[in-house]
Coordinates of N, CA and C in Angstrom, one line a residue:
M22 N -10.2 -33.4 11.3 CA -9.2 -32.6 10.5 C -9.6 -31.2 10.6
P23 N -8.5 -30.3 10.8 CA -8.8 -28.9 10.9 C -9.1 -28.2 9.5
L24 N -9.9 -27.3 9.5 CA -10.2 -26.5 8.3 C -9.0 -25.8 7.7
T25 N -9.1 -25.8 6.4 CA -8.0 -25.0 5.6 C -8.8 -23.8 5.1
A26 N -8.0 -22.8 4.7 CA -8.5 -21.5 4.1 C -7.7 -21.2 2.9
Q27 N -8.5 -20.6 1.9 CA -7.9 -20.2 0.7 C -8.5 -18.8 0.3
T28 N -7.7 -17.8 -0.1 CA -8.2 -16.6 -0.6 C -9.2 -16.7 -1.6
V29 N -10.3 -16.0 -1.5 CA -11.3 -16.1 -2.6 C -10.9 -15.3 -3.8
S30 N -10.9 -16.0 -4.9 CA -10.7 -15.4 -6.3 C -11.3 -16.1 -7.3
K31 N -11.4 -15.6 -8.5 CA -12.1 -16.1 -9.6 C -11.5 -17.5 -10.0
H32 N -10.2 -17.8 -9.5 CA -9.6 -19.0 -9.9 C -9.9 -20.2 -9.0
L33 N -10.7 -20.0 -7.9 CA -11.1 -21.1 -7.1 C -12.2 -21.9 -7.8
T34 N -12.1 -23.3 -7.5 CA -13.0 -24.1 -8.2 C -14.5 -23.8 -7.6
D35 N -14.6 -23.4 -6.4 CA -15.9 -23.2 -5.7 C -16.2 -21.7 -5.9
Y36 N -15.7 -20.9 -6.7 CA -15.9 -19.5 -6.8 C -17.4 -19.3 -7.0
D37 N -18.0 -19.9 -7.9 CA -19.5 -19.7 -8.2 C -20.4 -20.1 -6.9
Q38 N -20.0 -21.2 -6.2 CA -20.7 -21.6 -5.1 C -20.5 -20.5 -3.9
I39 N -19.3 -19.9 -3.9 CA -19.1 -18.8 -2.8 C -19.9 -17.7 -3.1
K40 N -19.9 -17.2 -4.4 CA -20.6 -16.1 -4.9 C -22.2 -16.3 -4.6
D41 N -22.7 -17.5 -4.9 CA -24.1 -17.8 -4.6 C -24.5 -17.8 -3.2
L42 N -23.5 -18.3 -2.3 CA -23.7 -18.4 -0.8 C -23.9 -16.9 -0.4
Y43 N -22.9 -16.0 -1.0 CA -22.9 -14.6 -0.5 C -24.3 -14.0 -0.7
H44 N -24.8 -14.2 -2.0 CA -26.1 -13.6 -2.4 C -27.3 -14.2 -1.7
T45 N -27.2 -15.4 -1.1 CA -28.4 -16.0 -0.5 C -28.3 -15.9 1.1
A46 N -27.2 -15.7 1.6 CA -27.0 -15.8 3.1 C -27.4 -14.5 3.7
F47 N -27.4 -13.5 3.0 CA -27.6 -12.1 3.6 C -28.7 -11.4 3.0
P48 N -29.6 -10.6 3.8 CA -30.6 -9.8 3.2 C -30.0 -8.8 2.1
E49 N -30.8 -8.6 1.1 CA -30.4 -7.8 0.0 C -29.8 -6.4 0.5
E50 N -30.4 -5.8 1.6 CA -30.0 -4.5 2.0 C -28.6 -4.5 2.7
E51 N -28.1 -5.8 3.0 CA -26.8 -5.9 3.6 C -25.6 -6.3 2.5
L52 N -26.0 -6.4 1.4 CA -25.0 -6.8 0.3 C -24.5 -5.6 -0.2
V53 N -23.1 -5.7 -0.6 CA -22.5 -4.7 -1.4 C -22.2 -5.5 -2.7
K54 N -21.8 -4.7 -3.7 CA -21.6 -5.4 -5.0 C -20.4 -6.4 -4.9
W55 N -20.6 -7.5 -5.5 CA -19.7 -8.6 -5.4 C -18.3 -8.1 -5.9
S56 N -18.3 -7.3 -7.0 CA -17.0 -6.9 -7.6 C -16.4 -6.0 -6.7
W57 N -17.1 -5.2 -5.9 CA -16.4 -4.4 -4.9 C -15.7 -5.1 -3.7
L58 N -16.4 -6.2 -3.3 CA -15.8 -7.1 -2.3 C -14.5 -7.6 -2.8
L59 N -14.5 -8.2 -4.0 CA -13.2 -8.7 -4.6 C -12.3 -7.6 -4.7
R60 N -12.6 -6.5 -5.3 CA -11.6 -5.5 -5.4 C -11.0 -5.0 -4.1
K61 N -11.8 -4.8 -3.1 CA -11.3 -4.4 -1.8 C -10.4 -5.5 -1.1
S62 N -10.7 -6.7 -1.5 CA -10.0 -7.8 -0.7 C -8.6 -8.1 -1.4
R63 N -8.3 -7.3 -2.4 CA -7.0 -7.4 -2.9 C -6.0 -6.4 -2.2
S64 N -6.6 -5.7 -1.2 CA -5.7 -4.8 -0.3 C -5.4 -5.6 0.8
K65 N -4.2 -5.1 1.5 CA -3.8 -5.7 2.8 C -4.8 -5.4 3.9
N66 N -5.7 -4.6 3.7 CA -6.7 -4.2 4.8 C -8.0 -5.1 4.8
A67 N -8.0 -6.1 3.9 CA -9.2 -7.0 3.9 C -8.6 -8.4 3.5
E68 N -9.5 -9.3 3.9 CA -9.1 -10.7 3.8 C -10.5 -11.5 3.5
F69 N -10.6 -12.1 2.3 CA -11.7 -12.7 1.9 C -11.3 -14.2 1.7
L70 N -11.8 -15.1 2.6 CA -11.3 -16.4 2.7 C -12.5 -17.4 2.6
A71 N -12.2 -18.5 1.9 CA -13.1 -19.7 1.7 C -12.6 -20.7 2.7
Y72 N -13.4 -21.5 3.3 CA -12.9 -22.5 4.2 C -13.3 -23.9 3.7
Y73 N -12.4 -24.9 3.9 CA -12.6 -26.2 3.4 C -12.4 -27.2 4.6
D74 N -13.3 -28.2 4.5 CA -13.0 -29.5 5.3 C -12.5 -30.5 4.3
Q75 N -11.2 -30.7 4.3 CA -10.6 -31.6 3.2 C -10.8 -30.8 2.0
N76 N -11.5 -31.3 1.0 CA -11.6 -30.5 -0.2 C -13.0 -30.0 -0.4
R77 N -13.8 -30.0 0.7 CA -15.3 -29.6 0.7 C -15.5 -28.3 1.1
F78 N -16.0 -27.3 0.4 CA -16.2 -26.0 0.6 C -17.3 -26.0 1.8
V79 N -17.0 -25.3 2.9 CA -18.0 -25.2 4.0 C -18.4 -23.7 4.3
G80 N -17.7 -22.8 3.9 CA -18.1 -21.4 4.3 C -17.1 -20.3 3.9
F81 N -17.4 -19.0 4.2 CA -16.4 -18.0 4.0 C -16.5 -16.9 5.0
S82 N -15.4 -16.2 5.1 CA -15.4 -15.0 5.9 C -14.8 -13.7 5.2
Y83 N -15.1 -12.6 5.6 CA -14.7 -11.4 5.0 C -14.3 -10.6 6.1
M84 N -13.0 -10.2 6.3 CA -12.5 -9.5 7.4 C -11.8 -8.2 7.0
I85 N -12.1 -7.1 7.6 CA -11.4 -5.8 7.3 C -10.5 -5.5 8.5
H86 N -9.3 -5.4 8.2 CA -8.2 -5.1 9.2 C -7.9 -3.7 9.4
Q87 N -8.0 -3.3 10.6 CA -7.4 -1.9 11.0 C -6.5 -2.0 12.1
P88 N -5.6 -1.0 12.4 CA -4.7 -1.2 13.6 C -5.4 -1.5 14.8
N89 N -5.2 -2.6 15.4 CA -5.8 -3.0 16.7 C -7.2 -3.4 16.6
L90 N -7.7 -3.8 15.5 CA -9.1 -4.2 15.3 C -9.2 -5.0 14.1
D91 N -10.0 -6.1 14.2 CA -10.4 -6.9 13.0 C -12.0 -6.8 12.9
F92 N -12.5 -6.3 11.8 CA -13.9 -6.2 11.6 C -14.4 -7.4 10.8
L93 N -15.2 -8.3 11.5 CA -15.8 -9.4 10.7 C -16.9 -8.9 9.9
F94 N -16.8 -8.6 8.7 CA -17.8 -8.0 7.9 C -18.8 -9.0 7.4
Y95 N -18.4 -10.2 7.1 CA -19.3 -11.3 6.6 C -18.8 -12.7 7.1
L96 N -19.7 -13.4 7.5 CA -19.4 -14.9 7.8 C -20.6 -15.7 7.5
A97 N -20.3 -16.7 6.6 CA -21.5 -17.5 6.1 C -21.0 -19.1 6.0
V98 N -21.8 -19.9 6.4 CA -21.7 -21.4 6.2 C -22.7 -21.9 5.1
D99 N -22.1 -22.7 4.3 CA -23.0 -23.3 3.3 C -24.2 -24.0 4.0
P100 N -25.4 -23.8 3.6 CA -26.6 -24.4 4.3 C -26.5 -25.8 4.4
D101 N -25.8 -26.5 3.4 CA -25.8 -28.0 3.5 C -24.8 -28.4 4.5
Q102 N -24.1 -27.6 5.1 CA -23.0 -27.8 6.1 C -23.4 -27.2 7.5
H103 N -24.6 -26.7 7.6 CA -25.1 -26.2 8.9 C -25.2 -27.2 10.1
S104 N -25.0 -26.8 11.2 CA -25.1 -27.6 12.5 C -24.1 -28.7 12.5
R105 N -22.9 -28.4 11.9 CA -21.8 -29.3 11.9 C -20.5 -28.7 12.6
G106 N -20.8 -27.5 13.2 CA -19.7 -26.8 13.8 C -18.8 -26.0 13.1
Y107 N -19.0 -25.9 11.8 CA -18.1 -25.1 11.0 C -18.1 -23.6 11.3
G108 N -19.2 -23.0 11.5 CA -19.2 -21.6 11.9 C -18.2 -21.3 13.2
G109 N -18.4 -22.1 14.2 CA -17.6 -22.0 15.3 C -16.0 -22.3 15.1
Q110 N -15.8 -23.2 14.1 CA -14.4 -23.6 13.8 C -13.8 -22.3 13.0
I111 N -14.6 -21.6 12.3 CA -14.1 -20.5 11.5 C -13.9 -19.4 12.5
L112 N -14.7 -19.1 13.4 CA -14.5 -18.1 14.5 C -13.3 -18.5 15.3
D113 N -13.1 -19.8 15.6 CA -11.9 -20.2 16.4 C -10.6 -19.8 15.6
W114 N -10.7 -20.2 14.3 CA -9.5 -20.0 13.4 C -9.1 -18.5 13.4
L115 N -10.2 -17.7 13.2 CA -9.9 -16.2 13.2 C -9.4 -15.7 14.4
N116 N -9.9 -16.1 15.5 CA -9.4 -15.7 16.9 C -7.9 -16.1 17.0
A117 N -7.6 -17.3 16.7 CA -6.2 -17.8 16.9 C -5.3 -17.2 16.0
K118 N -5.8 -16.7 14.7 CA -4.8 -16.0 13.7 C -4.2 -14.7 14.3
N119 N -5.0 -13.9 15.1 CA -4.5 -12.7 15.7 C -5.1 -12.6 17.1
P120 N -4.6 -13.4 18.0 CA -5.2 -13.5 19.4 C -5.2 -12.2 20.2
D121 N -4.2 -11.2 19.8 CA -4.2 -10.0 20.6 C -5.0 -8.9 19.9
V122 N -5.7 -9.2 18.9 CA -6.4 -8.1 18.2 C -7.9 -8.4 18.4
P123 N -8.7 -7.6 18.9 CA -10.2 -7.7 19.1 C -10.8 -8.0 17.7
I124 N -11.8 -8.8 17.7 CA -12.7 -9.0 16.5 C -14.1 -8.4 16.8
V125 N -14.5 -7.5 16.0 CA -15.7 -6.9 16.1 C -16.7 -7.3 15.1
L126 N -17.9 -7.4 15.2 CA -18.9 -7.7 14.2 C -20.2 -7.3 14.5
E127 N -21.2 -7.3 13.6 CA -22.5 -6.6 13.8 C -23.5 -7.8 13.7
V128 N -24.6 -7.7 14.4 CA -25.8 -8.5 14.3 C -27.0 -7.6 14.4
E129 N -28.2 -8.1 13.8 CA -29.4 -7.4 14.0 C -29.7 -7.5 15.4
P130 N -30.3 -6.3 15.9 CA -30.7 -6.4 17.3 C -32.0 -7.3 17.5
L131 N -32.1 -7.8 18.8 CA -33.2 -8.6 19.1 C -34.5 -7.8 19.0
D132 N -35.5 -8.3 18.4 CA -36.8 -7.6 18.1 C -37.9 -8.7 17.9
E133 N -38.7 -8.9 18.9 CA -39.7 -9.9 18.9 C -40.8 -9.7 17.7
Q134 N -40.8 -8.4 17.2 CA -41.7 -8.2 16.1 C -41.1 -8.3 14.7
A135 N -39.8 -8.5 14.6 CA -39.1 -8.7 13.3 C -39.5 -10.0 12.6
D136 N -39.5 -10.0 11.4 CA -39.9 -11.2 10.6 C -38.9 -12.3 10.9
N137 N -37.7 -12.0 11.2 CA -36.6 -13.0 11.4 C -36.2 -13.1 12.9
A138 N -37.1 -12.8 13.8 CA -36.8 -12.7 15.2 C -36.2 -14.0 15.8
E139 N -36.6 -15.1 15.3 CA -36.0 -16.4 15.8 C -34.6 -16.5 15.3
Q140 N -34.4 -16.2 14.1 CA -33.0 -16.2 13.4 C -32.1 -15.3 14.2
R141 N -32.6 -14.1 14.5 CA -31.7 -13.1 15.3 C -31.3 -13.6 16.6
Q142 N -32.2 -14.3 17.2 CA -32.0 -14.9 18.7 C -30.9 -16.0 18.5
R143 N -31.1 -16.9 17.4 CA -30.1 -18.0 17.4 C -28.8 -17.4 16.9
R144 N -28.6 -16.4 16.1 CA -27.5 -15.8 15.7 C -26.8 -15.2 16.8
L145 N -27.5 -14.4 17.7 CA -26.8 -13.8 18.8 C -26.3 -15.0 19.8
K146 N -27.1 -16.0 20.1 CA -26.6 -17.1 20.9 C -25.4 -17.8 20.4
F147 N -25.4 -18.0 19.1 CA -24.2 -18.6 18.4 C -22.9 -17.8 18.7
Y148 N -23.0 -16.5 18.5 CA -21.8 -15.7 18.7 C -21.5 -15.6 20.2
Q149 N -22.5 -15.6 21.1 CA -22.2 -15.5 22.5 C -21.5 -16.9 22.9
S150 N -22.0 -17.9 22.4 CA -21.4 -19.3 22.8 C -19.9 -19.4 22.4
H151 N -19.5 -18.4 21.4 CA -18.1 -18.5 21.0 C -17.3 -17.2 21.5
G152 N -17.8 -16.7 22.7 CA -17.1 -15.7 23.4 C -17.4 -14.2 23.0
F153 N -18.4 -14.1 22.2 CA -18.7 -12.6 21.7 C -19.7 -12.1 22.7
N154 N -19.6 -10.8 23.0 CA -20.5 -10.1 23.9 C -20.9 -8.8 23.3
S155 N -22.1 -8.4 23.6 CA -22.7 -7.1 23.1 C -21.9 -6.0 23.7
T156 N -21.7 -4.8 23.0 CA -21.1 -3.6 23.4 C -22.2 -2.7 23.6
N157 N -21.8 -1.5 24.0 CA -22.6 -0.3 24.2 C -22.5 0.6 23.0
H158 N -22.2 0.0 21.8 CA -22.1 0.8 20.6 C -23.0 0.3 19.6
P159 N -24.2 0.7 19.5 CA -25.1 0.4 18.3 C -24.7 1.1 17.1
T160 N -24.9 0.5 15.9 CA -24.7 1.3 14.7 C -26.0 1.2 13.9
T161 N -26.1 2.2 12.9 CA -27.2 2.3 12.0 C -26.6 2.5 10.6
E162 N -26.9 1.6 9.6 CA -26.3 1.7 8.3 C -27.6 1.9 7.4
D163 N -27.6 3.0 6.8 CA -28.8 3.3 5.8 C -30.2 2.9 6.4
G164 N -30.3 3.3 7.7 CA -31.6 3.1 8.4 C -31.6 1.7 9.1
T165 N -30.7 0.8 8.7 CA -30.8 -0.6 9.4 C -29.9 -0.5 10.6
K166 N -30.5 -1.0 11.8 CA -29.9 -0.9 13.0 C -29.1 -2.3 13.3
Y167 N -28.0 -2.2 14.1 CA -27.2 -3.4 14.4 C -26.7 -3.2 15.8
T168 N -26.3 -4.3 16.4 CA -25.7 -4.3 17.6 C -24.3 -4.8 17.4
I169 N -23.3 -4.1 17.9 CA -21.9 -4.4 17.8 C -21.6 -5.5 18.9
L170 N -20.9 -6.6 18.5 CA -20.4 -7.6 19.4 C -18.8 -7.6 19.2
T171 N -18.2 -8.0 20.4 CA -16.7 -8.2 20.3 C -16.4 -9.5 21.1
N172 N -15.2 -10.0 20.7 CA -14.8 -11.2 21.3 C -14.2 -11.0 22.7
G173 N -14.7 -10.1 23.4 CA -14.3 -9.9 24.8 C -13.2 -9.0 25.0
Q174 N -12.6 -8.6 23.9 CA -11.5 -7.6 24.1 C -11.9 -6.1 23.9
D175 N -11.3 -5.2 24.6 CA -11.6 -3.8 24.4 C -11.1 -3.4 23.1
F176 N -11.9 -2.4 22.5 CA -11.4 -1.9 21.2 C -11.8 -0.5 21.1
D177 N -11.1 0.2 20.2 CA -11.3 1.7 20.0 C -12.4 1.8 18.9
I178 N -13.6 2.4 19.3 CA -14.7 2.5 18.3 C -14.3 3.3 17.1
Q179 N -13.2 4.2 17.2 CA -12.8 5.0 16.1 C -12.1 4.0 15.1
Q180 N -11.5 3.0 15.4 CA -11.0 2.1 14.5 C -12.1 1.4 13.7
L181 N -13.3 1.1 14.2 CA -14.4 0.6 13.6 C -14.9 1.6 12.5
A182 N -15.0 2.9 12.9 CA -15.3 4.0 12.0 C -14.4 4.1 10.9
K183 N -13.1 3.8 11.1 CA -12.1 3.9 10.1 C -12.3 2.6 9.1
A184 N -12.7 1.5 9.6 CA -12.8 0.4 8.8 C -14.0 0.6 7.8
Y185 N -15.1 1.1 8.3 CA -16.2 1.5 7.4 C -15.7 2.5 6.3
H186 N -15.0 3.6 6.8 CA -14.5 4.6 5.8 C -13.7 3.9 4.9
W187 N -12.7 3.1 5.3 CA -11.9 2.5 4.3 C -12.6 1.6 3.3
F188 N -13.5 0.8 3.7 CA -14.2 -0.1 2.9 C -15.2 0.7 1.8
Y189 N -15.9 1.7 2.3 CA -16.8 2.3 1.5 C -16.2 3.5 0.6
R190 N -15.0 3.9 1.0 CA -14.3 4.9 0.2 C -14.2 4.4 -1.3
P191 N -14.6 5.2 -2.3 CA -15.0 6.6 -2.3 C -16.5 6.9 -2.3
F192 N -17.2 5.9 -1.9 CA -18.7 5.9 -1.9 C -19.3 6.3 -0.6
N193 N -18.5 7.0 0.3 CA -19.0 7.2 1.7 C -20.3 8.0 1.6
H194 N -20.4 9.0 0.7 CA -21.7 9.8 0.6 C -22.8 9.0 0.3
R195 N -22.8 7.7 -0.2 CA -23.9 6.8 -0.5 C -24.3 6.0 0.8
H196 N -23.4 5.8 1.7 CA -23.7 5.1 2.9 C -23.8 5.9 4.1
H197 N -24.9 5.8 4.8 CA -25.1 6.7 6.0 C -24.9 5.8 7.2
I198 N -23.8 5.9 7.8 CA -23.4 5.0 8.9 C -23.2 5.9 10.2
K199 N -24.0 5.4 11.2 CA -23.9 6.1 12.6 C -23.4 5.1 13.6
I200 N -22.3 5.4 14.3 CA -21.8 4.6 15.4 C -21.9 5.3 16.6
K201 N -22.5 4.8 17.6 CA -22.6 5.5 18.9 C -21.7 4.9 20.0

């Protein structure tokens, strides 16, 4: 049975589970305030979705929309649902939703010396197995380096810069982001 999606709001039965997953799935330095995610998701420029297999919560995505670019800001699958294909199904769903719009996302670069080197390798392989490829545009956010991936479609790097600007406005001065 295909996954279904619902907009994340305080009214969802699984709201607390989604919030907990957000806080445990990502390193502290990659998190923004939960209240900010919710606030920005009320705009037409962002989409915060929870995914369900029948009535069972399996994961969420947070997408920032710009003209001719969708920036997958967060994607997480409930740890109890790992290795069941849900991450791939979510990516397939997102790709099918706007097939002519490139999806861009960031991953930590491969680094054999990193504490999470194996996780970085698995994450990159996961995205590559779903049609995402590295670009020549690394980013640095507050000193943390990332590699930009895209789903094989060309994109305008300035649209990604605009996505960052839109999301962090009016706090741009607090976030130092470099895109090459």
